[in-house]
Short mmCIF file of C-alpha atoms in Angstrom, two decimals:
data_model
loop_
_atom_site.label_atom_id
_atom_site.label_comp_id
_atom_site.label_asym_id
_atom_site.label_seq_id
_atom_site.Cartn_x
_atom_site.Cartn_y
_atom_site.Cartn_z
CA MET W 4 7.70 25.11 -1.33
CA LEU W 5 10.36 27.24 0.19
CA ASN W 6 7.83 29.85 1.07
CA ALA W 7 5.68 27.23 2.82
CA ALA W 8 8.70 25.81 4.66
CA ARG W 9 9.07 29.12 6.59
CA ASN W 10 5.85 28.10 8.46
CA PHE W 11 7.55 25.07 10.11
CA LEU W 12 9.66 24.76 13.14
CA LEU W 13 12.86 23.80 11.47
CA ASP W 14 16.16 23.87 13.46
CA ALA W 15 17.28 26.88 11.35
CA ALA W 16 15.86 29.06 8.71
CA PRO W 17 14.93 27.22 5.36
CA ALA W 18 17.76 27.65 2.81
CA ALA W 19 16.97 25.42 -0.19
CA CYS W 20 14.29 23.14 -1.57
CA VAL W 21 15.01 20.90 -4.54
CA PRO W 22 12.73 18.20 -6.21
CA MET W 23 13.34 14.62 -5.00
CA GLY W 24 11.98 11.16 -5.84
CA ASN W 25 9.64 10.04 -8.58
CA GLY W 26 6.22 9.80 -6.78
CA HIS W 27 3.16 10.39 -8.93
CA ILE W 28 0.77 11.76 -6.43
CA ASN W 29 2.51 14.27 -3.99
CA ARG W 30 5.25 16.77 -4.91
CA THR W 31 8.26 16.01 -2.82
CA CYS W 32 11.33 18.02 -2.19
CA LEU W 33 14.60 17.78 -0.22
CA LEU W 34 14.50 20.78 2.15
CA THR W 35 17.75 22.12 3.74
CA ASP W 36 18.00 24.65 6.42
CA GLU W 37 20.82 27.19 7.02
CA ALA W 38 22.51 24.86 9.49
CA GLY W 39 22.64 22.03 6.97
CA ASN W 40 19.90 19.94 8.37
CA LYS W 41 17.81 18.03 5.87
CA TYR W 42 14.07 17.39 5.68
CA THR W 43 11.66 15.81 3.29
CA MET W 44 8.93 18.25 2.32
CA GLN W 45 5.79 17.36 0.46
CA LYS W 46 2.91 19.31 -1.19
CA ILE W 47 -0.07 16.94 -0.57
CA ASN W 48 -2.27 16.18 -3.60
CA ASP W 49 -5.70 17.29 -2.18
CA SER W 50 -7.48 16.31 -5.53
CA ILE W 51 -6.74 12.72 -4.60
CA PHE W 52 -6.91 13.04 -0.81
CA LYS W 53 -10.08 14.95 -0.14
CA ASP W 54 -9.78 15.22 3.68
CA VAL W 55 -6.10 16.20 4.18
CA PRO W 56 -6.64 17.21 7.83
CA ALA W 57 -8.00 13.67 8.66
CA LEU W 58 -5.14 12.02 6.65
CA MET W 59 -2.52 14.10 8.61
CA GLU W 60 -4.14 13.25 11.88
CA ASN W 61 -3.87 9.56 11.02
CA ILE W 62 -0.12 9.97 10.28
CA ARG W 63 0.39 11.96 13.45
CA LEU W 64 -1.20 9.39 15.68
CA VAL W 65 0.62 6.48 14.03
CA THR W 66 4.09 8.05 13.96
CA GLU W 67 3.83 9.23 17.46
CA TYR W 68 2.83 5.71 18.61
CA LEU W 69 5.74 4.17 16.62
CA ARG W 70 8.25 6.52 18.16
CA ALA W 71 7.01 5.66 21.61
CA CYS W 72 7.61 1.95 20.74
CA ASP W 73 11.00 2.67 19.24
CA PRO W 74 12.65 5.99 19.77
CA ASP W 75 15.48 5.40 17.22
CA PRO W 76 15.02 8.43 14.83
CA ARG W 77 15.75 6.25 11.76
CA HIS W 78 13.06 3.67 12.58
CA SER W 79 9.89 5.78 11.98
CA LEU W 80 8.99 9.09 10.31
CA GLN W 81 8.96 12.22 12.39
CA LEU W 82 6.74 14.99 11.51
CA VAL W 83 7.91 18.55 11.98
CA HIS W 84 5.28 20.74 13.30
CA THR W 85 4.35 24.26 12.24
CA LYS W 86 4.89 27.34 14.33
CA ASP W 87 1.27 27.26 15.31
CA GLY W 88 1.47 23.67 16.51
CA LYS W 89 -0.14 21.94 13.63
CA CYS W 90 1.28 18.87 11.76
CA PHE W 91 0.68 20.40 8.37
CA HIS W 92 0.51 23.97 6.81
CA HIS W 93 -2.35 25.05 4.65
CA ASP W 94 -2.59 28.21 2.56
CA GLU W 95 -4.10 29.44 -0.68
CA THR W 96 -1.47 27.28 -2.61
CA GLY W 97 -2.36 24.06 -0.95
CA TYR W 98 -1.39 21.66 1.89
CA TYR W 99 2.19 20.99 2.97
CA ARG W 100 4.04 18.70 5.45
CA VAL W 101 7.56 18.26 6.60
CA TYR W 102 9.33 15.14 7.84
CA ARG W 103 12.87 14.87 9.37
CA PHE W 104 15.07 13.32 6.74
CA VAL W 105 16.23 9.73 7.42
CA ASP W 106 20.00 9.93 6.84
CA GLU W 107 22.03 7.21 4.97
CA SER W 108 18.89 5.53 3.66
CA VAL W 109 17.75 4.43 0.20
CA CYS W 110 14.74 2.91 -1.29
CA LEU W 111 14.38 0.41 -4.23
CA GLU W 112 11.67 0.49 -6.77
CA ARG W 113 11.10 -3.24 -6.87
CA ALA W 114 12.51 -6.37 -5.26
CA GLU W 115 14.83 -8.12 -7.61
CA THR W 116 15.79 -10.83 -5.28
CA GLN W 117 14.13 -13.04 -2.70
CA GLU W 118 16.28 -11.38 0.00
CA GLU W 119 14.99 -7.90 -0.97
CA PHE W 120 11.40 -9.11 -0.95
CA PHE W 121 12.02 -10.81 2.50
CA LEU W 122 13.37 -7.43 3.83
CA SER W 123 10.38 -5.64 2.63
CA ALA W 124 8.15 -8.21 4.38
CA GLN W 125 10.01 -7.83 7.60
CA ALA W 126 9.54 -4.02 7.46
CA PHE W 127 5.70 -4.35 6.95
CA GLY W 128 5.53 -7.11 9.46
CA SER W 129 7.34 -4.97 12.08
CA PHE W 130 4.96 -2.11 11.22
CA GLN W 131 2.03 -4.35 12.01
CA ASN W 132 3.66 -5.76 15.12
CA GLN W 133 4.52 -2.41 16.64
CA LEU W 134 0.95 -1.16 16.04
CA ALA W 135 -0.77 -4.28 17.38
CA GLY W 136 -1.71 -2.40 20.51
CA PHE W 137 -2.99 0.68 18.68
CA ASP W 138 -6.77 1.13 18.48
CA ALA W 139 -7.29 1.21 14.75
CA ALA W 140 -10.89 2.50 15.20
CA VAL W 141 -9.65 5.94 16.06
CA LEU W 142 -8.23 6.36 12.49
CA SER W 143 -10.18 7.93 9.67
CA GLU W 144 -10.88 6.16 6.38
CA THR W 145 -9.06 8.60 4.06
CA ILE W 146 -10.39 6.66 1.10
CA PRO W 147 -13.80 5.31 2.01
CA ARG W 148 -14.44 1.60 1.20
CA PHE W 149 -10.91 1.25 -0.24
CA HIS W 150 -10.70 -2.48 0.18
CA ASP W 151 -14.45 -3.33 -0.04
CA THR W 152 -13.92 -5.83 -2.83
CA ALA W 153 -17.57 -6.60 -3.26
CA ASN W 154 -18.34 -2.92 -3.73
CA ARG W 155 -15.63 -2.80 -6.37
CA VAL W 156 -17.39 -5.60 -8.14
CA ASN W 157 -20.57 -3.70 -7.91
CA ASN W 158 -18.83 -0.62 -9.35
CA LEU W 159 -17.84 -2.86 -12.30
CA LYS W 160 -21.41 -3.78 -12.88
CA ILE W 161 -22.42 -0.13 -12.92
CA ALA W 162 -19.76 0.68 -15.40
CA ALA W 163 -20.76 -2.21 -17.61
CA ALA W 164 -24.37 -1.13 -17.44
CA ASN W 165 -23.51 2.41 -18.58
CA ASP W 166 -20.78 1.23 -21.11
CA LYS W 167 -19.78 4.88 -21.79
CA MET W 168 -17.09 4.03 -24.33
CA GLY W 169 -18.84 1.02 -26.05
CA ARG W 170 -16.07 -1.27 -24.78
CA LEU W 171 -18.05 -3.89 -22.99
CA LYS W 172 -18.20 -6.09 -26.13
CA GLU W 173 -14.33 -6.32 -26.02
CA VAL W 174 -14.18 -7.49 -22.38
CA GLN W 175 -17.13 -9.86 -22.06
CA ALA W 176 -14.88 -12.79 -20.93
CA GLU W 177 -13.05 -10.71 -18.33
CA TYR W 178 -16.23 -9.20 -17.11
CA GLU W 179 -17.99 -12.59 -16.77
CA PHE W 180 -14.87 -14.00 -14.95
CA ALA W 181 -15.00 -11.18 -12.36
CA LEU W 182 -18.73 -11.49 -11.88
CA ALA W 183 -18.28 -15.15 -11.10
CA ARG W 184 -16.22 -14.11 -8.09
CA GLU W 185 -18.95 -11.71 -6.75
CA GLU W 186 -19.89 -13.82 -3.81
CA GLU W 187 -16.24 -14.56 -2.88
CA ALA W 188 -15.39 -10.96 -2.99
CA GLY W 189 -17.25 -10.27 0.24
CA VAL W 190 -15.55 -12.90 2.34
CA MET W 191 -13.14 -10.69 4.17
CA LEU W 192 -15.49 -8.01 5.40
CA LYS W 193 -17.91 -10.81 6.32
CA LEU W 194 -15.26 -12.29 8.61
CA LEU W 195 -14.58 -8.92 10.13
CA LYS W 196 -18.30 -8.30 10.80
CA GLU W 197 -18.62 -11.76 12.44
CA GLY W 198 -15.77 -10.78 14.74
CA LYS W 199 -13.48 -13.47 13.30
CA LEU W 200 -10.87 -11.01 12.04
CA LYS W 201 -9.44 -8.03 13.92
CA LEU W 202 -9.62 -4.49 12.80
CA ARG W 203 -5.88 -3.34 12.49
CA VAL W 204 -3.77 -0.37 11.25
CA THR W 205 -2.95 -1.12 7.63
CA HIS W 206 -0.45 0.62 5.33
CA ASN W 207 -2.37 -0.23 2.03
CA ASP W 208 0.52 0.27 -0.24
CA THR W 209 3.05 -2.36 0.68
CA LYS W 210 5.54 -1.95 -2.10
CA LEU W 211 9.42 -2.20 -1.52
CA ASN W 212 9.75 1.46 -2.63
CA ASN W 213 7.74 2.36 0.47
CA VAL W 214 10.53 0.88 2.75
CA LEU W 215 13.62 2.85 3.61
CA LEU W 216 16.80 0.61 3.69
CA ASP W 217 20.09 1.35 5.40
CA GLU W 218 22.42 2.21 2.45
CA ARG W 219 25.36 0.64 4.26
CA THR W 220 23.89 -2.69 5.50
CA GLY W 221 20.84 -3.05 3.20
CA ARG W 222 18.66 -3.77 6.29
CA ALA W 223 15.21 -2.34 6.50
CA LEU W 224 14.86 0.88 8.64
CA CYS W 225 11.26 2.05 8.47
CA VAL W 226 8.08 2.28 6.42
CA ILE W 227 7.21 5.38 4.54
CA ASP W 228 4.39 6.89 2.47
CA LEU W 229 1.70 6.79 5.10
CA ASP W 230 -1.04 8.57 3.23
CA THR W 231 -3.17 5.50 2.94
CA VAL W 232 -2.76 4.31 6.59
CA MET W 233 -6.30 3.45 7.64
CA PRO W 234 -8.16 0.82 9.70
CA GLY W 235 -8.28 -2.49 7.84
CA LEU W 236 -7.17 -6.14 7.84
CA CYS W 237 -3.77 -7.52 7.93
CA ALA W 238 -4.59 -9.69 4.89
CA TYR W 239 -4.96 -6.44 2.81
CA ASP W 240 -1.32 -5.52 3.28
CA PHE W 241 -0.02 -9.12 2.95
CA GLY W 242 -2.21 -9.69 -0.08
CA ASP W 243 -1.30 -6.52 -2.07
CA ALA W 244 2.40 -7.18 -1.47
CA ILE W 245 1.96 -10.74 -2.99
CA ARG W 246 -0.13 -9.41 -5.85
CA TYR W 247 2.49 -6.86 -6.79
CA GLY W 248 5.78 -8.41 -5.76
CA ALA W 249 5.34 -12.24 -6.24
CA SER W 250 4.10 -11.93 -9.82
CA THR W 251 6.53 -13.24 -12.42
CA ALA W 252 5.66 -10.40 -14.78
CA ALA W 253 5.05 -6.72 -14.86
CA GLU W 254 1.65 -5.27 -13.99
CA ASP W 255 1.02 -4.45 -17.71
CA GLU W 256 2.54 -7.60 -19.34
CA ARG W 257 0.70 -8.36 -22.54
CA ASP W 258 1.99 -11.94 -22.87
CA LEU W 259 -0.21 -13.63 -20.33
CA SER W 260 1.84 -16.89 -20.52
CA ARG W 261 4.54 -14.99 -18.52
CA VAL W 262 2.11 -14.06 -15.69
CA ASN W 263 2.33 -16.52 -12.86
CA LEU W 264 2.65 -16.65 -9.08
CA SER W 265 6.22 -17.19 -7.91
CA LEU W 266 5.84 -19.57 -4.99
CA SER W 267 9.51 -18.99 -4.05
CA LEU W 268 8.87 -15.19 -3.68
CA TYR W 269 5.47 -15.96 -2.03
CA ARG W 270 7.39 -18.06 0.52
CA ALA W 271 10.10 -15.38 1.03
CA TYR W 272 7.62 -12.71 1.81
CA ALA W 273 5.57 -15.00 4.18
CA GLU W 274 8.80 -15.91 5.97
CA GLY W 275 9.80 -12.22 6.45
CA TYR W 276 6.36 -11.09 7.41
CA LEU W 277 5.65 -13.88 9.88
CA SER W 278 9.10 -13.53 11.39
CA GLU W 279 7.98 -10.17 12.78
CA VAL W 280 4.23 -10.51 13.33
CA GLY W 281 3.53 -14.27 13.40
CA ASN W 282 3.02 -14.32 17.21
CA VAL W 283 0.60 -11.29 17.04
CA LEU W 284 -1.93 -12.64 14.43
CA THR W 285 -4.71 -15.01 15.37
CA GLY W 286 -5.20 -18.29 13.68
CA GLU W 287 -8.10 -16.89 11.69
CA GLU W 288 -5.88 -13.97 10.65
CA LEU W 289 -3.08 -16.38 9.49
CA ARG W 290 -5.63 -18.39 7.46
CA SER W 291 -6.90 -15.14 5.87
CA LEU W 292 -3.47 -14.17 4.40
CA PRO W 293 -3.56 -16.34 1.24
CA VAL W 294 -7.27 -15.18 0.86
CA GLY W 295 -6.00 -11.64 1.03
CA ALA W 296 -3.63 -12.38 -1.84
CA LYS W 297 -6.49 -13.58 -4.01
CA MET W 298 -8.80 -10.77 -3.04
CA MET W 299 -6.40 -7.93 -3.56
CA THR W 300 -5.54 -9.44 -6.96
CA LEU W 301 -9.22 -9.66 -7.82
CA GLU W 302 -9.90 -6.14 -6.64
CA THR W 303 -7.14 -4.64 -8.57
CA GLY W 304 -8.12 -6.35 -11.76
CA VAL W 305 -11.71 -5.28 -11.25
CA ARG W 306 -10.56 -1.68 -10.73
CA PHE W 307 -8.48 -1.64 -13.88
CA LEU W 308 -11.43 -3.22 -15.84
CA THR W 309 -13.89 -0.66 -14.42
CA ASP W 310 -11.64 2.24 -15.33
CA TYR W 311 -11.26 0.96 -18.84
CA LEU W 312 -15.11 0.78 -19.24
CA ASP W 313 -15.46 4.17 -17.78
CA GLY W 314 -12.99 5.72 -20.33
CA ASP W 315 -9.73 5.68 -18.21
CA VAL W 316 -10.58 8.37 -15.78
CA TYR W 317 -8.68 7.20 -12.71
CA PHE W 318 -5.42 5.34 -13.66
CA LYS W 319 -2.82 6.96 -15.91
CA VAL W 320 -2.60 5.17 -19.15
CA ALA W 321 0.26 5.09 -21.70
CA CYS W 322 -1.91 3.62 -24.56
CA PRO W 323 -5.62 3.23 -25.26
CA ASP W 324 -5.87 -0.46 -23.93
CA HIS W 325 -3.49 0.01 -21.04
CA ASN W 326 -6.11 -0.61 -18.39
CA LEU W 327 -7.41 -3.63 -20.19
CA VAL W 328 -3.90 -5.13 -20.35
CA ARG W 329 -3.44 -4.45 -16.64
CA ALA W 330 -6.74 -6.02 -15.88
CA ARG W 331 -6.04 -9.18 -17.91
CA THR W 332 -2.65 -9.49 -16.11
CA GLN W 333 -4.38 -9.43 -12.65
CA LEU W 334 -7.09 -11.92 -13.62
CA LYS W 335 -4.43 -14.26 -15.11
CA LEU W 336 -2.45 -13.95 -11.88
CA LEU W 337 -5.55 -14.81 -9.93
CA GLN W 338 -6.13 -17.86 -11.98
CA ASP W 339 -2.58 -19.06 -11.17
CA MET W 340 -3.19 -18.40 -7.51
CA ASP W 341 -6.24 -20.73 -7.77
CA ALA W 342 -4.10 -23.39 -9.51
CA HIS W 343 -1.60 -23.15 -6.63
CA TRP W 344 -4.08 -22.49 -3.78
CA ASP W 345 -3.07 -25.66 -1.80
CA GLU W 346 0.65 -24.69 -1.87
CA MET W 347 -0.22 -21.10 -0.71
CA VAL W 348 -2.24 -22.32 2.25
CA SER W 349 0.44 -24.92 3.07
CA VAL W 350 3.28 -22.42 3.16
CA ILE W 351 1.48 -20.29 5.83
CA GLY W 352 0.59 -23.39 7.87
CA GLU W 353 4.17 -24.78 7.74
CA LEU W 354 5.70 -21.39 8.69
CA ASP W 355 3.29 -20.96 11.57
CA SER W 356 4.08 -24.48 12.89
CA ARG W 357 7.73 -23.90 12.52
CA LYS W 358 7.52 -20.69 14.42
CA LYS W 359 5.46 -22.24 17.31
CA GLY W 360 7.88 -25.15 17.34
CA GLY W 361 10.75 -22.89 17.75
CA ALA W 362 9.11 -20.69 20.44
#
């Protein structure tokens, strides 16, 4: 990492590089130069991200646009270019990038309070708001068909037909539940194709640990981990945040009676998100937000179930039935969303009306 750092236009010669963070995909280090300036340096996992140049071009375009909207150096990531003018370095050891370090910042692994969840929603809402004028069509799909939920269901059918591990008999109920949603799974892309939803820049990993907070005030500073920034729908980001953050249980909870949708957390996130982007989204987009929560939950459950049938080749597992446990948790959460569907829709309508009334 230190050798690779010498290819970047740092403020002074690189002096030290030490491991930082607990990410599972990229290798991250805190880089310090001889003048004491700090940087975040990463070796990009090119076995996960097959087209790193396209990924880095997405990040360059988005971060430069964000900095033009808000020049505060703590409010968006700033790439450090290489000595030959590129936004990443590539050699025989891999791909590397460097960001300027955001001082006096911290990130939390998971929202423990409604206030923390609200703050993460504001951060992602602000991200969406600032990029409202950006042409998402110029970005590459770094993971093709990432949120094509209908295609995810089709992949599940293929995995079931192959049944490589002989596990289909164990998951018949879950499999049939997912297949019953096959027609519903295509609703988001259908609305996009019909022109009812707008293609927007989406983050696609809207967890609290991808938001930097001011360590003194606790307020949100900026969104990080931009590897999955792609063209998509606002409901993807909103929906995945609800799926992960508004569940009353962990993603691999075995006791399904503990898995429910927290309507208070759902409301907190919706309030934070719409406080930043409510005036930007169209009526159809607002109505799509609770749909996105269900679709992202279905999609994730289907992905876990597919991987279980395929022999656990994608997601890391801690025990033989880990992916099955995860799949069951998501499908139970989806059932609870069904049970509270009217409340989910009502919250968005109420918050939208309140915002318009106060405008």
